[in-house]
Structure formats: C-alpha cells, structure tokens
Amino acid sequence: MNIYAGNNTIAAIATPLGVGGVGVIRISGNDSEEIIKKIFSSTLKERKLPEFKPNRVYYGWIYENNLHPVDEVILLYFKAPKSFTGENIFEIQCHGGVNIVQKILKLCIDNGARLAEQGEFSKRAFMNGKIDLSRAESILDLIHSKTDTFSKLSALNLSGRLAEKIYFLRTELINLLSLIIAAVDFPEEVDEPEYNYINDKILSLINEIEGILNGATASNLMRNGVKAAIVGKPNAGKSSLFNALLDVQRAIVTDIPGTTRDIIQESVDIEGIPLTLIDTAGLREIKSESDNNYIEALGINLTNEAIKTADIIIYIYDLAKGLTEEDNKILESIKNRKNLLKVGSKLDLAQDFSSGAELIKVSSKEKIGLNELKQAVKSVILSDSTGNDEFCTNLRQQECLKNSKKSLLKAVEACNRNEHQDLISIDLKSALISLGEITGEVVSDEIINNIFSNFCIGK
Ligand SMILES: Nc1nc2c(ncn2[C@@H]2O[C@H](COP(=O)(O)OP(=O)(O)OP(=O)(O)O)[C@@H](O)[C@H]2O)c(=O)[nH]1
Ligand SMILES: [Mg+2]
C-alpha cells in the first residue's frame, strides 16, 4: 500500500548544484505523471505527449508558456511499485547548469509538486517497504565514504549483508520464542523446551551478535576517520612530510623557519581508514612583539589547539641537526600524549640509515620511510580495534546490538536460575525488538526522522 496516497508529490534536484554535463530533477508521487504532462512535450512545433510506459526513456523538451523551450531533456519513467520510492517516479535529465535545473524544479513545483525534504525519497523507499533501515543508512555511508574500503563495505550493506544477518538472527529468536510460548500457552499439549536447549540457543545468538560488534571500532574509524597532527619546531620538515604523505605539493615549503602560519589539513587514505593529516606551525617561544611574530604566535596557538584535539601526534625533528634543547622542550610538553609517534626527518642529509625501535626515520625529499610511517599510524589506529570489518555498522546499529545482547544475557541468567519460561520469554522479546530496530521492523518515528534528516535533498 502506498502510505503517501493523496496529493503529496515531491520534487528535488538530485545532482549537485553547479555546472556539469547532466542535471537530474526527480519527481515522486501520485501526481508525477500529471505534472510531467504539463511541462514536457516531444516536440516544440506542437504540444505532443507520448504514452508513458514504465521503464522507458523519452526524448523531448521541458517548456514554459506557449512552448517556449527551457531545455532539451531525457525523461525516465519508473512506475509504482517498481521504483526507488515505490511510487511513480519521473527523472528529468537536463543540461547541468545551475539555472536550468532550478528553473525545471520551479516548473514542477508551480505545477503541483512540493519541494522534497531532506532524505524524503529514501524515507519513502523505506516507508513503502522498498528498503530496510540498514540499507537506507548504507546509502548515506556510500555517499559520504572517503575511502575505497568503506565504500565497498557500505555497498555490501546496501546489497543486504547486515539486513540478511539480522533477519537470520531474528528468525532464530522467533523460532525459540515460538517453542517457549507454545508450551506456556498450551501446557497440556506442548512440552516446554529443555533449559539446556534454550541456554545453548541464546549463547549462540550472543556469540553471533558479538561477532558483528567486533567490527564496531573499525567501522567507526572508517566512518569518522582519525586526526593526526604533525608537530615540531620550525624548519623540522613538517610541511615537507605533509606533502610527501599526501603526494601533492599542498603546503608551502621553504628554508625560512616559521613558514607555516596556519593549520592546513587534508584527508589521506591509510589502508581504508580516512586520516585527516594536519600540518601545523613550528613550535617555538616568541619573545618580541613585532607584527611578524604576532602572526606566528597566532599560528602557534592554533597548533596547540590542534595538538589537543588530534588522535595521533606525529612529532618530528631534524636528524641532520639532532635533538636540540628546543626539540626536547616540545617533546616534554607532549610526552604523555597517547598515540605519539616520533619521526626523524631529512634522513638523506643525516646519512644515518640505522633503524631504531622508537624512531621512524624519513626523508620527504627522497621518499624514504613514508610507508613505515603509514604502517605505524595504521597500527596505532587499529591498536584498540580487532580490525574485524566483516560487518560494517553505525553507532545506532551498535546500540541496538548491545541492547539486544543485554536482554539475551538477562535471559541466560533467568535460564540458569530455572525461572518460569514465561519470564525468559520477556527478555527474548526485548532482544527481538532491539534487533528489529536495526532493520526498521520496529522503530519509532523520531528515529526514522533523525536518520533521514542526515540525507541531502534529492536523495
Ligand atoms: N634534504 C632534505 N631537505 C628537507 C627534507 N624535508 C624538508 N627539507 C627542507 O627543510 C626545510 C624546511 O622544510 P619545511 O617542510 O618547510 O619545514 P616545516 O617544519 O614545515 O617548517 P615551518 O613551517 O617553518 O615550521 C626546507 O628547505 C625543505 O626543503 C628532506 O627530507 N630532505
Ligand atoms: Mg611548514
């Protein structure tokens, strides 16, 4: 059933606003065909409409008053229920200019559509049973993913990996509940299942849930990324290392100490984990109050802020000069920081190719030691994660899994105390509800609205 019956046809620009080859405007709802019929014609000589058949492509013109051309377009028609939203959808592919797409959208709205809210197309797809909640969330992940690994995992969820697993767990739980409830309701006819049997079944479910939760840290890291700040005294080679790790000349490099005044950050993919790399201003004490120093002092303040918020500190000193008093001072101020990596720079000048356990030696100029540094960053990141990424989950889904596990543990305890099975079934039902929240079988409007409000308009 289409729960949006009535005049509630929505339209939005589905492509990013800007100049591009193609712009797409999407219309979804009962009136989409009526609206299209008012603004589309196969020719401009006379008003001519094709007979719209589903899954066909139509060529023609979007026009305004008296067949005045707006743009030459391609129309795609998806008929309910075989469309993304489960409703009648028309997609107008026009030329990708800011004015054109906005004008066509306005025509759709003037002729009866209303502007879609954020995520409303995906929300309708969910409400009309086209996708479950975990698939809808994976669309969001896919759009925002910054690394190849995360895109691949999100695409797997979109294909139903997590949903199928949850469906399997729910089925197991429903089967167990059925045995218990049948015996509770019909004690004369049905024997209650053995406590050992119930216990084993619940433990195996807990085990499965823990398996999914093992990937939680890795999932969160891939979704949110980590921040690493490169810190050291002026001229230590921070910007050079920053550029070398990014493999582009992003930050200015000179032999003048105090070159970098601002915080520069860029994202880099460290084996599937998005790392925000931050180049900072060289740390030193500023004594005089000249204008020049004032700007540098502002930069140093920003650096100190960056140090506070970074997940990883890459501390760097010049191997050719050795550890100076200034270096030691900086090191002293950050020595208690978690995830501190020490890097010796300009290895090509130092001619010191020995390797130390604590120190990673690099030459940004000769591109030596960069992979070693990346590996060190990666192992710091993964140090508190099992690295299990079989299942990719978000915080909301993890919370549901944890709640489900909690209820199952309570059920196990009740089982061990040989409680009345009616009581055990209450905890099992709670566990079932928590699992259902992941895919959206049981979920409140508030949660649904919250999820879809993170989508962009047109998605
Ligand atoms: N030979 C050699 N020179 C390097 C290397 N890395 C940096 N340098 C030189 O060291 C000088 C300072 O490098 P930067 O990367 O600007 O140093 P920084 O730490 O960003 O300096 P500030 O921004 O002033 O704090 C420049 O002249 C670089 O060319 C290296 O690996 N080998
Ligand atoms: Mg610099």
Short mmCIF file of C-alpha atoms and ligand atoms in Angstrom, two decimals:
data_model
loop_
_atom_site.label_atom_id
_atom_site.label_comp_id
_atom_site.label_asym_id
_atom_site.label_seq_id
_atom_site.Cartn_x
_atom_site.Cartn_y
_atom_site.Cartn_z
CA MET A 1 0.00 0.00 0.00
CA ASN A 2 1.23 3.45 -0.79
CA ILE A 3 1.12 5.23 2.54
CA TYR A 4 1.55 8.59 0.83
CA ALA A 5 -1.72 8.38 -1.05
CA GLY A 6 -3.12 11.82 -1.77
CA ASN A 7 -1.61 14.84 -3.37
CA ASN A 8 1.85 14.64 -1.93
CA THR A 9 4.13 14.53 -4.90
CA ILE A 10 7.66 15.66 -4.20
CA ALA A 11 10.38 17.03 -6.44
CA ALA A 12 14.04 17.85 -5.96
CA ILE A 13 17.28 18.35 -7.79
CA ALA A 14 19.15 15.06 -7.42
CA THR A 15 22.55 16.21 -8.72
CA PRO A 16 24.94 18.67 -7.05
CA LEU A 17 24.29 22.29 -7.95
CA GLY A 18 26.96 23.53 -10.33
CA VAL A 19 27.98 23.33 -13.93
CA GLY A 20 28.10 19.76 -15.17
CA GLY A 21 27.26 17.53 -18.09
CA VAL A 22 23.88 16.47 -16.80
CA GLY A 23 21.49 17.69 -14.11
CA VAL A 24 18.75 15.47 -12.74
CA ILE A 25 15.41 16.50 -11.28
CA ARG A 26 13.36 13.81 -9.64
CA ILE A 27 9.61 13.75 -9.10
CA SER A 28 7.95 11.08 -6.99
CA GLY A 29 4.30 10.59 -6.10
CA ASN A 30 0.82 10.04 -7.45
CA ASP A 31 0.75 13.22 -9.50
CA SER A 32 4.17 12.94 -11.09
CA GLU A 33 2.76 11.95 -14.48
CA GLU A 34 0.21 14.78 -14.42
CA ILE A 35 2.95 17.27 -13.63
CA ILE A 36 5.21 15.96 -16.40
CA LYS A 37 2.35 16.19 -18.87
CA LYS A 38 2.07 19.90 -18.14
CA ILE A 39 5.74 20.75 -18.70
CA PHE A 40 7.01 18.22 -21.26
CA SER A 41 6.48 17.93 -24.98
CA SER A 42 8.13 15.61 -27.51
CA THR A 43 8.41 18.48 -29.99
CA LEU A 44 8.35 22.26 -29.90
CA LYS A 45 6.35 22.66 -33.13
CA GLU A 46 3.24 21.45 -31.39
CA ARG A 47 2.41 20.09 -27.97
CA LYS A 48 2.88 16.34 -28.22
CA LEU A 49 2.92 13.78 -25.46
CA PRO A 50 3.99 10.16 -25.71
CA GLU A 51 2.03 7.47 -23.98
CA PHE A 52 4.22 6.94 -20.95
CA LYS A 53 5.16 3.32 -20.37
CA PRO A 54 7.24 2.20 -17.40
CA ASN A 55 11.00 1.72 -17.68
CA ARG A 56 11.18 3.64 -20.94
CA VAL A 57 13.26 6.65 -21.89
CA TYR A 58 11.66 9.63 -23.62
CA TYR A 59 13.28 12.44 -25.51
CA GLY A 60 11.76 15.90 -25.72
CA TRP A 61 11.58 19.38 -24.27
CA ILE A 62 10.67 20.96 -20.97
CA TYR A 63 8.83 24.12 -21.88
CA GLU A 64 7.06 27.03 -20.29
CA ASN A 65 4.19 29.18 -21.60
CA ASN A 66 3.39 28.71 -25.29
CA LEU A 67 6.01 26.05 -25.91
CA HIS A 68 8.86 28.34 -25.02
CA PRO A 69 11.84 25.97 -24.61
CA VAL A 70 13.51 25.65 -21.22
CA ASP A 71 15.79 22.72 -22.06
CA GLU A 72 16.13 19.66 -24.23
CA VAL A 73 15.81 16.65 -21.94
CA ILE A 74 15.64 12.91 -21.48
CA LEU A 75 12.82 11.57 -19.30
CA LEU A 76 12.94 8.33 -17.39
CA TYR A 77 9.75 6.79 -16.08
CA PHE A 78 9.55 4.25 -13.25
CA LYS A 79 6.05 3.13 -12.38
CA ALA A 80 4.94 2.25 -8.86
CA PRO A 81 5.72 -0.04 -7.18
CA LYS A 82 8.82 -0.82 -9.25
CA SER A 83 10.71 2.35 -8.47
CA PHE A 84 13.18 3.52 -5.83
CA THR A 85 10.47 5.08 -3.66
CA GLY A 86 7.78 2.59 -4.57
CA GLU A 87 5.81 5.47 -6.14
CA ASN A 88 5.56 6.79 -9.69
CA ILE A 89 8.87 8.46 -10.43
CA PHE A 90 9.92 10.63 -13.32
CA GLU A 91 13.55 11.65 -13.65
CA ILE A 92 14.29 14.58 -15.88
CA GLN A 93 17.82 14.62 -17.23
CA CYS A 94 18.63 18.09 -18.44
CA HIS A 95 21.82 20.01 -19.14
CA GLY A 96 23.76 20.55 -15.96
CA GLY A 97 23.53 24.28 -15.39
CA VAL A 98 22.53 25.86 -12.09
CA ASN A 99 19.79 27.96 -13.69
CA ILE A 100 18.36 25.18 -15.83
CA VAL A 101 17.89 22.67 -13.01
CA GLN A 102 16.42 25.31 -10.73
CA LYS A 103 14.03 26.50 -13.40
CA ILE A 104 12.81 22.98 -14.12
CA LEU A 105 12.37 22.32 -10.40
CA LYS A 106 10.34 25.52 -10.10
CA LEU A 107 8.14 24.41 -13.02
CA CYS A 108 7.50 21.09 -11.25
CA ILE A 109 6.53 22.95 -8.10
CA ASP A 110 4.36 25.50 -9.90
CA ASN A 111 2.51 22.59 -11.45
CA GLY A 112 1.69 20.75 -8.27
CA ALA A 113 4.75 19.15 -6.72
CA ARG A 114 6.24 20.27 -3.45
CA LEU A 115 9.92 20.54 -2.65
CA ALA A 116 11.16 17.30 -1.07
CA GLU A 117 12.53 17.39 2.44
CA GLN A 118 15.99 16.07 3.21
CA GLY A 119 16.14 12.34 2.59
CA GLU A 120 12.46 12.19 1.69
CA PHE A 121 12.95 9.96 -1.36
CA SER A 122 14.88 7.40 0.73
CA LYS A 123 12.40 7.78 3.57
CA ARG A 124 9.55 6.98 1.19
CA ALA A 125 11.53 3.98 -0.11
CA PHE A 126 11.75 2.75 3.49
CA MET A 127 8.12 3.57 4.36
CA ASN A 128 6.89 1.80 1.23
CA GLY A 129 8.95 -1.29 2.08
CA LYS A 130 11.45 -0.92 -0.77
CA ILE A 131 14.49 -0.91 1.51
CA ASP A 132 15.04 -1.68 5.18
CA LEU A 133 16.59 0.86 7.51
CA SER A 134 20.09 -0.66 7.40
CA ARG A 135 20.10 -0.40 3.60
CA ALA A 136 18.89 3.21 3.76
CA GLU A 137 21.70 4.04 6.17
CA SER A 138 24.22 2.35 3.91
CA ILE A 139 23.22 4.74 1.10
CA LEU A 140 24.27 7.59 3.36
CA ASP A 141 27.57 5.83 4.15
CA LEU A 142 28.20 5.16 0.49
CA ILE A 143 27.69 8.81 -0.42
CA HIS A 144 29.95 10.08 2.35
CA SER A 145 32.60 7.38 2.36
CA LYS A 146 36.09 8.78 1.97
CA THR A 147 37.92 5.53 1.30
CA ASP A 148 37.63 2.66 -1.09
CA THR A 149 37.36 0.08 1.72
CA PHE A 150 34.47 1.89 3.38
CA SER A 151 32.63 2.30 0.05
CA LYS A 152 32.98 -1.44 -0.55
CA LEU A 153 31.60 -2.29 2.91
CA SER A 154 28.76 0.21 2.54
CA ALA A 155 27.89 -1.26 -0.85
CA LEU A 156 27.77 -4.72 0.78
CA ASN A 157 25.29 -3.39 3.34
CA LEU A 158 23.29 -1.81 0.55
CA SER A 159 23.12 -5.24 -1.06
CA GLY A 160 21.71 -6.51 2.24
CA ARG A 161 24.63 -8.07 4.10
CA LEU A 162 23.72 -6.66 7.51
CA ALA A 163 19.96 -6.90 6.90
CA GLU A 164 20.22 -10.59 6.00
CA LYS A 165 22.30 -11.34 9.07
CA ILE A 166 19.79 -9.55 11.29
CA TYR A 167 16.96 -11.36 9.56
CA PHE A 168 18.68 -14.68 10.30
CA LEU A 169 19.16 -13.78 13.99
CA ARG A 170 15.56 -12.61 14.30
CA THR A 171 14.29 -15.83 12.74
CA GLU A 172 16.35 -17.92 15.18
CA LEU A 173 14.99 -15.88 18.06
CA ILE A 174 11.39 -16.10 16.82
CA ASN A 175 11.72 -19.89 16.48
CA LEU A 176 12.97 -20.16 20.05
CA LEU A 177 10.25 -17.85 21.33
CA SER A 178 7.60 -19.88 19.49
CA LEU A 179 8.69 -23.07 21.28
CA ILE A 180 8.55 -21.36 24.65
CA ILE A 181 5.27 -19.53 24.10
CA ALA A 182 3.54 -22.59 22.65
CA ALA A 183 4.37 -24.51 25.84
CA VAL A 184 3.32 -21.59 28.06
CA ASP A 185 0.01 -21.15 26.24
CA PHE A 186 -0.82 -24.82 25.78
CA PRO A 187 0.82 -26.62 28.71
CA GLU A 188 -1.43 -29.67 28.25
CA GLU A 189 -0.49 -30.27 24.63
CA VAL A 190 3.06 -28.91 24.23
CA ASP A 191 6.13 -29.77 26.31
CA GLU A 192 8.29 -26.84 27.28
CA PRO A 193 11.80 -26.87 25.74
CA GLU A 194 14.68 -28.06 27.93
CA TYR A 195 16.51 -25.28 29.81
CA ASN A 196 19.79 -26.53 28.38
CA TYR A 197 18.44 -26.22 24.88
CA ILE A 198 17.25 -22.64 25.48
CA ASN A 199 20.57 -21.76 27.09
CA ASP A 200 22.61 -23.09 24.15
CA LYS A 201 20.44 -21.29 21.61
CA ILE A 202 20.74 -17.95 23.42
CA LEU A 203 24.51 -18.33 23.88
CA SER A 204 24.94 -18.97 20.18
CA LEU A 205 22.87 -15.84 19.40
CA ILE A 206 25.04 -13.79 21.79
CA ASN A 207 28.08 -15.16 20.04
CA GLU A 208 26.77 -14.07 16.65
CA ILE A 209 25.96 -10.58 17.94
CA GLU A 210 29.43 -10.25 19.44
CA GLY A 211 30.85 -11.25 16.06
CA ILE A 212 29.09 -8.29 14.45
CA LEU A 213 30.07 -5.96 17.29
CA ASN A 214 33.74 -6.95 16.89
CA GLY A 215 33.81 -4.84 13.75
CA ALA A 216 32.35 -1.81 15.53
CA THR A 217 35.59 0.04 16.27
CA ALA A 218 36.88 -0.49 12.76
CA SER A 219 33.51 0.67 11.36
CA ASN A 220 33.55 3.81 13.48
CA LEU A 221 37.10 4.58 12.44
CA MET A 222 36.27 4.15 8.78
CA ARG A 223 33.20 6.34 9.12
CA ASN A 224 34.66 9.12 11.26
CA GLY A 225 38.34 8.85 10.45
CA VAL A 226 41.14 9.99 12.72
CA LYS A 227 43.13 13.18 13.03
CA ALA A 228 46.90 13.21 13.07
CA ALA A 229 48.85 16.43 13.70
CA ILE A 230 52.46 16.83 12.54
CA VAL A 231 54.23 18.76 15.26
CA GLY A 232 57.77 20.03 15.72
CA LYS A 233 59.99 23.09 15.80
CA PRO A 234 60.24 25.49 12.85
CA ASN A 235 62.05 24.07 9.83
CA ALA A 236 61.88 20.50 11.14
CA GLY A 237 60.36 19.39 7.83
CA LYS A 238 56.68 19.17 8.83
CA SER A 239 55.21 20.66 5.66
CA SER A 240 57.55 18.57 3.53
CA LEU A 241 56.37 15.41 5.30
CA PHE A 242 52.76 16.54 4.98
CA ASN A 243 53.20 16.98 1.22
CA ALA A 244 55.07 13.69 0.87
CA LEU A 245 52.36 11.73 2.69
CA LEU A 246 49.66 13.35 0.55
CA ASP A 247 51.82 13.00 -2.54
CA VAL A 248 50.98 16.57 -3.64
CA GLN A 249 52.64 19.91 -3.06
CA ARG A 250 49.89 21.21 -0.80
CA ALA A 251 51.77 23.19 1.86
CA ILE A 252 54.43 25.81 1.22
CA VAL A 253 57.94 24.61 1.99
CA THR A 254 60.88 26.99 2.43
CA ASP A 255 64.10 27.03 4.42
CA ILE A 256 62.81 30.03 6.38
CA PRO A 257 61.84 28.95 9.90
CA GLY A 258 58.22 29.88 10.61
CA THR A 259 56.93 29.33 7.05
CA THR A 260 53.67 27.68 8.08
CA ARG A 261 51.44 30.07 9.98
CA ASP A 262 48.09 28.42 9.60
CA ILE A 263 46.71 24.98 10.16
CA ILE A 264 46.44 23.07 6.90
CA GLN A 265 44.52 19.83 6.76
CA GLU A 266 43.87 17.24 4.11
CA SER A 267 42.42 13.76 4.04
CA VAL A 268 44.58 10.78 3.17
CA ASP A 269 43.61 7.12 2.89
CA ILE A 270 45.66 4.92 5.20
CA GLU A 271 44.67 1.44 4.05
CA GLY A 272 40.97 2.09 4.20
CA ILE A 273 40.94 4.49 7.13
CA PRO A 274 40.42 8.16 6.33
CA LEU A 275 43.16 10.07 8.10
CA THR A 276 42.93 13.84 8.42
CA LEU A 277 46.52 14.96 8.31
CA ILE A 278 47.23 18.34 9.88
CA ASP A 279 50.29 20.46 9.13
CA THR A 280 50.98 22.91 11.92
CA ALA A 281 53.08 25.99 12.60
CA GLY A 282 56.51 25.24 14.05
CA LEU A 283 56.52 25.49 17.84
CA ARG A 284 58.93 27.99 19.41
CA GLU A 285 58.92 30.61 22.09
CA ILE A 286 58.06 34.05 20.81
CA LYS A 287 59.77 36.78 22.81
CA SER A 288 59.48 40.03 20.86
CA GLU A 289 56.14 41.58 19.97
CA SER A 290 56.75 42.51 16.33
CA ASP A 291 53.88 42.15 13.83
CA ASN A 292 55.59 39.29 12.13
CA ASN A 293 55.88 37.38 15.35
CA TYR A 294 52.30 38.18 16.20
CA ILE A 295 51.06 36.18 13.19
CA GLU A 296 53.39 33.34 14.04
CA ALA A 297 52.17 33.40 17.64
CA LEU A 298 48.59 33.03 16.40
CA GLY A 299 49.73 30.04 14.36
CA ILE A 300 51.37 28.53 17.42
CA ASN A 301 48.13 28.92 19.38
CA LEU A 302 46.30 27.08 16.63
CA THR A 303 48.95 24.37 16.75
CA ASN A 304 48.43 23.91 20.48
CA GLU A 305 44.69 23.57 19.85
CA ALA A 306 45.34 21.03 17.10
CA ILE A 307 47.57 19.04 19.47
CA LYS A 308 44.73 18.89 21.99
CA THR A 309 42.17 17.57 19.54
CA ALA A 310 44.33 15.24 17.44
CA ASP A 311 44.02 11.49 17.91
CA ILE A 312 47.62 10.95 16.88
CA ILE A 313 50.66 13.22 17.20
CA ILE A 314 53.45 12.82 14.70
CA TYR A 315 56.36 14.52 16.42
CA ILE A 316 59.18 15.39 14.06
CA TYR A 317 62.76 16.62 14.47
CA ASP A 318 65.63 17.19 12.06
CA LEU A 319 68.03 14.21 12.08
CA ALA A 320 70.76 16.32 10.49
CA LYS A 321 70.68 18.70 13.45
CA GLY A 322 69.98 16.10 16.12
CA LEU A 323 67.68 16.60 19.11
CA THR A 324 68.19 20.15 20.30
CA GLU A 325 67.08 21.79 23.52
CA GLU A 326 64.10 23.27 21.67
CA ASP A 327 63.11 19.83 20.41
CA ASN A 328 63.35 18.41 23.90
CA LYS A 329 61.10 21.15 25.24
CA ILE A 330 58.40 20.34 22.71
CA LEU A 331 58.80 16.64 23.37
CA GLU A 332 58.49 17.26 27.10
CA SER A 333 55.17 19.06 26.59
CA ILE A 334 53.63 16.19 24.62
CA LYS A 335 55.38 13.16 26.09
CA ASN A 336 52.31 11.98 27.99
CA ARG A 337 50.11 12.08 24.95
CA LYS A 338 48.56 8.82 23.86
CA ASN A 339 49.43 7.75 20.32
CA LEU A 340 52.65 9.72 19.97
CA LEU A 341 54.85 8.76 17.03
CA LYS A 342 58.44 10.05 16.87
CA VAL A 343 59.84 10.81 13.46
CA GLY A 344 63.36 11.84 12.47
CA SER A 345 63.36 13.90 9.26
CA LYS A 346 65.82 14.68 6.47
CA LEU A 347 67.41 11.25 6.62
CA ASP A 348 69.14 11.95 3.30
CA LEU A 349 71.12 14.75 4.96
CA ALA A 350 71.88 12.81 8.10
CA GLN A 351 73.29 9.78 6.31
CA ASP A 352 72.06 7.75 9.25
CA PHE A 353 70.26 4.73 7.95
CA SER A 354 70.23 2.79 11.20
CA SER A 355 66.79 1.88 12.45
CA GLY A 356 65.62 2.50 15.96
CA ALA A 357 62.65 0.83 17.52
CA GLU A 358 61.11 4.06 18.77
CA LEU A 359 62.09 6.40 15.98
CA ILE A 360 60.81 6.31 12.41
CA LYS A 361 63.39 7.85 10.10
CA VAL A 362 62.16 9.51 6.96
CA SER A 363 63.30 11.62 4.07
CA SER A 364 60.44 13.52 2.49
CA LYS A 365 62.78 14.59 -0.27
CA GLU A 366 63.91 11.07 -1.20
CA LYS A 367 60.63 9.44 -0.15
CA ILE A 368 62.27 7.13 2.35
CA GLY A 369 60.43 5.72 5.36
CA LEU A 370 56.99 7.00 4.34
CA ASN A 371 55.41 3.55 4.16
CA GLU A 372 56.90 2.65 7.51
CA LEU A 373 55.33 5.78 8.98
CA LYS A 374 51.96 4.96 7.39
CA GLN A 375 52.14 1.45 8.84
CA ALA A 376 52.95 2.87 12.27
CA VAL A 377 49.97 5.23 12.02
CA LYS A 378 47.77 2.34 10.97
CA SER A 379 48.83 0.12 13.86
CA VAL A 380 48.26 2.95 16.33
CA ILE A 381 44.78 3.41 14.89
CA LEU A 382 43.97 -0.25 14.99
CA SER A 383 45.61 -0.91 18.37
CA ASP A 384 42.29 -0.81 20.19
CA SER A 385 40.29 -2.37 17.41
CA THR A 386 40.15 -6.02 16.43
CA GLY A 387 40.33 -4.90 12.82
CA ASN A 388 37.35 -7.13 12.10
CA ASP A 389 35.42 -5.50 9.31
CA GLU A 390 33.16 -8.30 8.20
CA PHE A 391 30.14 -6.27 9.22
CA CYS A 392 30.01 -2.54 8.98
CA THR A 393 27.69 -0.89 11.49
CA ASN A 394 26.95 2.63 12.67
CA LEU A 395 26.56 3.85 16.25
CA ARG A 396 22.79 3.47 16.18
CA GLN A 397 23.00 -0.10 14.96
CA GLN A 398 25.73 -0.89 17.52
CA GLU A 399 23.49 0.44 20.29
CA CYS A 400 20.66 -1.83 19.13
CA LEU A 401 23.02 -4.83 19.04
CA LYS A 402 24.31 -4.04 22.53
CA ASN A 403 20.74 -3.73 23.87
CA SER A 404 19.80 -6.99 22.26
CA LYS A 405 22.85 -8.69 23.79
CA LYS A 406 21.98 -7.25 27.22
CA SER A 407 18.48 -8.71 27.05
CA LEU A 408 19.86 -12.06 25.91
CA LEU A 409 22.31 -12.11 28.82
CA LYS A 410 19.40 -11.49 31.18
CA ALA A 411 17.55 -14.36 29.55
CA VAL A 412 20.58 -16.63 30.08
CA GLU A 413 20.69 -15.70 33.76
CA ALA A 414 16.99 -16.40 34.10
CA CYS A 415 17.52 -19.68 32.32
CA ASN A 416 20.34 -20.64 34.69
CA ARG A 417 18.04 -19.96 37.63
CA ASN A 418 15.42 -22.22 36.00
CA GLU A 419 12.96 -19.34 36.09
CA HIS A 420 9.49 -19.81 34.70
CA GLN A 421 9.89 -19.82 30.90
CA ASP A 422 7.25 -17.11 30.58
CA LEU A 423 9.73 -14.80 32.28
CA ILE A 424 12.58 -15.82 29.99
CA SER A 425 10.39 -15.04 27.01
CA ILE A 426 10.04 -11.40 28.15
CA ASP A 427 13.80 -10.83 27.80
CA LEU A 428 13.86 -12.67 24.50
CA LYS A 429 11.10 -10.41 23.19
CA SER A 430 13.13 -7.33 24.20
CA ALA A 431 16.14 -8.76 22.36
CA LEU A 432 13.95 -9.30 19.31
CA ILE A 433 12.69 -5.71 19.40
CA SER A 434 16.24 -4.33 19.61
CA LEU A 435 17.26 -6.39 16.57
CA GLY A 436 14.17 -5.20 14.71
CA GLU A 437 15.19 -1.60 15.27
CA ILE A 438 18.31 -2.17 13.15
CA THR A 439 16.37 -3.01 10.02
CA GLY A 440 13.39 -0.86 10.94
CA GLU A 441 10.77 -3.55 11.61
CA VAL A 442 10.15 -1.91 14.94
CA VAL A 443 11.25 1.67 15.14
CA SER A 444 9.87 5.00 16.30
CA ASP A 445 9.05 7.95 14.04
CA GLU A 446 11.60 10.00 15.92
CA ILE A 447 14.42 7.63 14.99
CA ILE A 448 13.26 7.45 11.37
CA ASN A 449 13.14 11.23 11.08
CA ASN A 450 16.53 11.53 12.69
CA ILE A 451 18.11 9.08 10.24
CA PHE A 452 16.66 10.61 7.10
CA SER A 453 17.36 14.18 8.17
CA ASN A 454 21.05 13.41 7.59
CA PHE A 455 20.43 12.78 3.91
CA CYS A 456 20.63 15.50 1.33
CA ILE A 457 17.61 16.85 -0.52
CA GLY A 458 17.03 14.81 -3.63
CA LYS A 459 18.22 11.54 -2.07
N1 LIG B 1 67.29 17.36 2.11
C1 LIG B 1 66.10 17.42 2.66
N2 LIG B 1 65.58 18.60 2.98
C2 LIG B 1 64.33 18.62 3.54
C3 LIG B 1 63.61 17.45 3.82
N3 LIG B 1 62.45 17.79 4.40
C4 LIG B 1 62.44 19.14 4.47
N4 LIG B 1 63.58 19.64 3.96
C5 LIG B 1 63.94 21.06 3.88
O1 LIG B 1 63.86 21.67 5.14
C6 LIG B 1 63.36 22.99 5.03
C7 LIG B 1 62.16 23.19 5.90
O2 LIG B 1 61.12 22.34 5.46
P1 LIG B 1 59.59 22.57 5.79
O3 LIG B 1 58.87 21.35 5.34
O4 LIG B 1 59.14 23.87 5.28
O5 LIG B 1 59.66 22.63 7.37
P2 LIG B 1 58.50 22.99 8.41
O6 LIG B 1 58.72 22.14 9.58
O7 LIG B 1 57.19 22.91 7.75
O8 LIG B 1 58.83 24.47 8.77
P3 LIG B 1 57.89 25.63 9.37
O9 LIG B 1 56.66 25.65 8.56
O10 LIG B 1 58.70 26.84 9.18
O11 LIG B 1 57.66 25.31 10.78
C8 LIG B 1 63.09 23.21 3.54
O12 LIG B 1 64.16 23.87 2.97
C9 LIG B 1 62.96 21.81 3.00
O13 LIG B 1 63.32 21.72 1.65
C10 LIG B 1 64.21 16.20 3.47
O14 LIG B 1 63.66 15.11 3.64
N5 LIG B 1 65.45 16.24 2.90
MG MG B 2 55.75 24.26 7.50
#
